[in-house]
Amino acid sequence: GVTVVQTCALPISFVYAGFTAENAKLRTSLVEDTLEISVPDTILAGTTTWEVGSEGLSLTTANLTLADTAAIEGTSTSPVTLSVTMGAVMESGTQVTGGDIILDGGGSWDLQGTASITGSDTVTLAGGSWDLQDTASIVGNLDIDVAYLSLAAGAVLDASGAGFDAGAGPGAGGSTSNNDHSGAGGGHGGAGRNGRGTTGGSSYDSALEPALAGSGGGSCTGNCAGGSGGGILRIVVSDTFTNLGTVRANGTGGQNKDSMRGGGGGAGGAIWVETQTLEMAPGGTFSAAGGVGGGSDSYNGDYRGGGGGGGRIAIYSLDASVGTVTTFANSSASGGYGNGKQYAEPGALAFVDRGNDDLSMSDDSLRVYEGWSFESVDQPFAYAGFAAENAKLRTSLVEDALEISVP
């Protein structure tokens, strides 16, 4: 085994029976190609910081332990791949950061306390079982395909603000150079709210298979950028997904220009979940809400930015222990508050009970909440049951006559 206690610039060829770093500063920034390391057991402890350069890091290990305040720190462009074949433990206070982060190998991952994984681009979880305890978090656009996934009451999967930047996206909110005007809200599942002198972004994307990020809000002259849209959370769990925590892809709010005006809010993002079994307590939430418009409610809010439209949430399960509709009472694809003291259009929040066959829609039951739009791309609408609870249903975006078949 190798134990590092001070500073080490790692060589390209790195194959050992074990690797331990105590209070060490590790660097890979001088490696021209991606650093590839293969060891049975890896332990990073104390104040160890592993600095990963833009070339990236690829670590294959049977067991990985991050203890104390140890960290693997990549830049916003650093690709980081950690392949764990047996088990990984991240103790409270430890973190992994980078650009694109891939965590695979089929092993189990336990994130304890405040442990966090943050990717500037996409965080991919491939295989194995994942247990986010306490207030552990994974942040960024997420692509998850695992066997088991469990979130404790304080744990978070978060793609908020990871979508399109201000003024960008297929439903971008209108911007303005007029000093008296404000930015409009971005659109996604719902349309963004108009700002003063600007037009809110339009809706887009599938309601049943949401795969696009939320658009950014419009900006205005001065320091009042629009908010960013929510990102994308694609979650596939082959066995059980237990959500007692928070899964969110919210848009961010527009900046304040002065005491009245501001940028438009970003639209909510996309959350698409497919799982064999879904377990939730009333406290578990899914959220793809639009961001608030910048400014204030002075003069009836007529000068403030428009709120961002709600995002899109679609949850599929063959065996759901979700109880009654109140289980989703804390979940939301609501539009953001803004201009004129009004909210932007809500997005779409749907739960699909797959019945006995996950390959057929004939025994599926569709339940929608808050906002729902029947989109042309999602036809035909043929279900074993359809229920709407406290919902706003829209069909205006369907080019042909809406045809629905349910018992």
Coordinates of C-alpha atoms in Angstrom, one line a residue, residues 118-344:
T118 CA -21.6 18.8 -7.2
G119 CA -21.2 18.8 -10.9
S120 CA -21.1 21.9 -13.1
D121 CA -22.4 19.9 -16.0
T122 CA -23.9 16.5 -15.5
V123 CA -23.7 14.0 -12.6
T124 CA -24.2 10.4 -13.7
L125 CA -25.0 7.7 -11.2
A126 CA -24.8 4.3 -12.9
G127 CA -25.7 1.1 -11.1
G128 CA -25.5 0.1 -7.5
S129 CA -27.5 1.3 -4.5
W130 CA -27.5 4.9 -3.2
D131 CA -28.3 6.1 0.3
L132 CA -28.3 9.8 1.0
Q133 CA -28.6 10.3 4.7
D134 CA -29.1 13.3 6.9
T135 CA -28.7 16.4 4.8
A136 CA -26.5 14.9 2.1
S137 CA -26.8 16.4 -1.4
I138 CA -26.1 15.8 -5.1
V139 CA -26.2 19.0 -7.2
G140 CA -26.3 19.5 -11.0
N141 CA -28.1 18.0 -13.9
L142 CA -28.6 14.4 -13.0
D143 CA -28.7 11.2 -15.0
I144 CA -29.5 8.4 -12.6
D145 CA -29.9 4.7 -13.4
V146 CA -29.5 2.6 -10.3
A147 CA -31.0 -0.4 -8.5
Y148 CA -31.9 1.4 -5.2
L149 CA -32.1 5.1 -4.3
S150 CA -33.0 6.4 -0.8
L151 CA -33.3 10.1 0.3
A152 CA -33.6 10.9 4.0
A153 CA -35.8 13.7 5.2
G154 CA -33.1 16.3 4.8
A155 CA -31.4 14.9 1.7
V156 CA -31.5 16.7 -1.7
L157 CA -31.2 16.0 -5.4
D158 CA -30.9 19.5 -6.8
A159 CA -30.8 20.8 -10.4
S160 CA -32.2 24.3 -9.6
G161 CA -30.7 27.0 -11.8
A162 CA -28.9 24.3 -13.9
G163 CA -30.9 25.0 -17.1
F164 CA -30.7 27.8 -19.6
D165 CA -29.1 31.0 -18.6
A166 CA -30.9 34.4 -18.6
G167 CA -32.5 35.2 -22.0
A168 CA -31.7 31.7 -23.4
G169 CA -33.7 28.6 -24.3
P170 CA -36.7 27.8 -26.5
G171 CA -39.0 29.7 -24.1
A172 CA -36.7 32.5 -23.2
G173 CA -38.4 35.5 -21.5
G174 CA -38.2 38.8 -23.3
S175 CA -35.4 41.3 -22.4
T176 CA -35.4 45.0 -22.7
S177 CA -33.1 48.0 -23.1
N178 CA -35.8 50.5 -22.0
N179 CA -34.9 51.9 -18.5
D180 CA -38.6 51.9 -17.6
H181 CA -39.2 48.2 -18.4
S182 CA -38.5 44.9 -16.8
G183 CA -37.6 41.4 -17.9
A184 CA -40.3 38.7 -18.6
G185 CA -40.4 35.2 -17.2
G186 CA -39.0 32.2 -19.0
G187 CA -41.3 29.4 -20.1
H188 CA -41.2 25.6 -20.0
G189 CA -44.2 23.5 -18.7
G190 CA -46.1 26.8 -18.4
A191 CA -45.7 30.1 -20.1
G192 CA -43.7 32.8 -18.4
R193 CA -45.4 35.9 -17.0
N194 CA -45.0 39.1 -19.0
G195 CA -42.8 41.8 -17.6
R196 CA -43.4 45.5 -18.0
G197 CA -43.0 46.0 -21.7
T198 CA -41.8 42.5 -22.4
T199 CA -43.4 39.2 -23.3
G200 CA -43.2 36.0 -21.3
G201 CA -41.6 32.8 -22.8
S202 CA -43.8 30.1 -24.3
S203 CA -44.2 26.5 -23.1
Y204 CA -42.6 23.5 -24.8
D205 CA -41.5 19.9 -24.1
S206 CA -43.4 16.7 -23.4
A207 CA -45.6 16.5 -20.3
L208 CA -45.2 12.7 -20.0
E209 CA -41.5 12.4 -20.9
P210 CA -40.0 15.8 -19.9
A211 CA -36.4 15.9 -21.1
L212 CA -35.6 19.6 -21.7
A213 CA -34.3 22.3 -19.2
G214 CA -36.2 25.4 -18.2
S215 CA -35.6 28.6 -20.1
G216 CA -34.0 31.7 -18.6
G217 CA -35.9 34.9 -17.7
G218 CA -35.4 38.1 -19.6
S219 CA -33.0 40.8 -18.4
C220 CA -33.4 44.6 -18.3
T221 CA -31.0 47.5 -18.5
G222 CA -28.7 47.8 -15.5
N223 CA -27.9 45.1 -12.9
C224 CA -31.0 43.1 -13.4
A225 CA -30.3 39.8 -15.2
G226 CA -33.0 37.3 -15.6
G227 CA -33.0 34.1 -13.6
S228 CA -31.7 30.7 -14.9
G229 CA -34.0 27.9 -15.7
G230 CA -34.2 24.7 -13.8
G231 CA -32.1 21.8 -15.0
I232 CA -32.9 18.1 -15.8
L233 CA -33.3 15.2 -13.4
R234 CA -33.7 11.9 -15.2
I235 CA -34.1 9.1 -12.6
V236 CA -34.5 5.4 -13.3
V237 CA -34.6 3.0 -10.3
S238 CA -35.0 -0.7 -11.2
D239 CA -36.1 -1.6 -7.7
T240 CA -37.1 0.9 -4.9
F241 CA -36.9 4.7 -4.8
T242 CA -37.6 6.0 -1.3
N243 CA -38.0 9.8 -1.3
L244 CA -38.4 11.3 2.1
G245 CA -36.4 14.3 1.1
T246 CA -36.4 16.8 -1.8
V247 CA -36.0 16.3 -5.6
R248 CA -36.0 19.7 -7.3
A249 CA -35.2 21.5 -10.5
N250 CA -36.5 25.0 -9.8
G251 CA -35.9 28.2 -11.8
T252 CA -34.0 31.0 -10.0
G253 CA -35.4 34.5 -9.4
G254 CA -34.6 37.6 -11.5
Q255 CA -32.2 40.2 -10.1
N256 CA -33.5 43.4 -8.6
K257 CA -32.6 46.5 -10.6
D258 CA -34.0 49.0 -8.1
S259 CA -36.9 49.2 -5.6
M260 CA -39.5 48.5 -8.4
R261 CA -37.9 46.8 -11.5
G262 CA -36.0 43.6 -12.1
G263 CA -35.3 40.6 -14.4
G264 CA -37.7 37.8 -15.2
G265 CA -37.7 34.6 -13.3
G266 CA -36.3 31.4 -14.9
A267 CA -38.7 28.6 -15.7
G268 CA -38.8 25.3 -13.7
G269 CA -36.9 22.4 -15.2
A270 CA -37.7 18.7 -15.9
I271 CA -38.0 15.8 -13.5
W272 CA -38.7 12.4 -15.1
V273 CA -38.8 9.4 -12.8
E274 CA -39.3 5.7 -13.6
T275 CA -39.2 3.1 -10.7
Q276 CA -40.5 -0.3 -9.8
T277 CA -41.5 0.8 -6.3
L278 CA -42.0 4.4 -5.1
E279 CA -42.0 5.0 -1.3
M280 CA -42.9 8.5 0.0
A281 CA -43.8 10.1 3.2
P282 CA -45.9 13.3 3.2
G283 CA -42.7 15.2 3.6
G284 CA -41.1 13.9 0.5
T285 CA -41.3 16.4 -2.4
F286 CA -40.7 16.9 -6.1
S287 CA -40.4 20.5 -7.3
A288 CA -39.9 22.2 -10.6
A289 CA -41.2 25.7 -9.8
G290 CA -40.6 28.9 -11.7
G291 CA -38.5 31.6 -10.2
V292 CA -39.9 34.9 -9.0
G293 CA -39.6 38.1 -11.0
G294 CA -37.1 40.7 -9.7
G295 CA -38.3 44.1 -8.3
S296 CA -41.0 44.7 -5.8
D297 CA -44.8 45.1 -5.4
S298 CA -44.6 48.9 -5.4
Y299 CA -47.3 50.4 -7.7
N300 CA -49.2 47.1 -7.6
G301 CA -46.1 45.3 -8.9
D302 CA -46.6 46.7 -12.4
Y303 CA -42.9 47.4 -12.8
R304 CA -41.4 44.2 -11.6
G305 CA -40.2 41.3 -13.7
G306 CA -42.4 38.5 -14.7
G307 CA -42.3 35.1 -12.9
G308 CA -41.0 32.0 -14.6
G309 CA -43.3 29.4 -15.8
G310 CA -43.6 26.1 -14.0
G311 CA -41.5 23.1 -15.1
R312 CA -42.6 19.5 -15.9
I313 CA -42.7 16.5 -13.5
A314 CA -43.6 13.0 -14.6
I315 CA -43.4 10.1 -12.1
Y316 CA -43.9 6.4 -13.2
S317 CA -44.2 3.5 -10.8
L318 CA -45.4 -0.1 -10.9
D319 CA -45.9 -0.3 -7.1
A320 CA -46.4 3.0 -5.3
S321 CA -46.7 3.3 -1.6
V322 CA -47.8 6.9 -1.9
G323 CA -51.1 6.9 0.0
T324 CA -53.6 9.5 -1.0
V325 CA -53.2 12.7 -3.0
T326 CA -51.9 14.5 0.1
T327 CA -48.7 12.7 -0.4
F328 CA -48.0 15.1 -3.3
A329 CA -49.3 18.1 -1.4
N330 CA -45.8 19.5 -1.0
S331 CA -44.8 18.8 -4.6
S332 CA -45.0 21.6 -7.1
A333 CA -44.6 22.7 -10.7
S334 CA -46.0 26.2 -9.9
G335 CA -45.3 29.4 -11.8
G336 CA -43.2 32.1 -10.2
Y337 CA -44.7 35.2 -8.7
G338 CA -44.1 38.5 -10.4
N339 CA -45.4 41.4 -12.5
G340 CA -48.8 42.7 -11.5
K341 CA -48.7 40.6 -8.3
Q342 CA -49.6 37.6 -10.5
Y343 CA -48.1 34.2 -10.9
A344 CA -46.8 32.7 -14.1

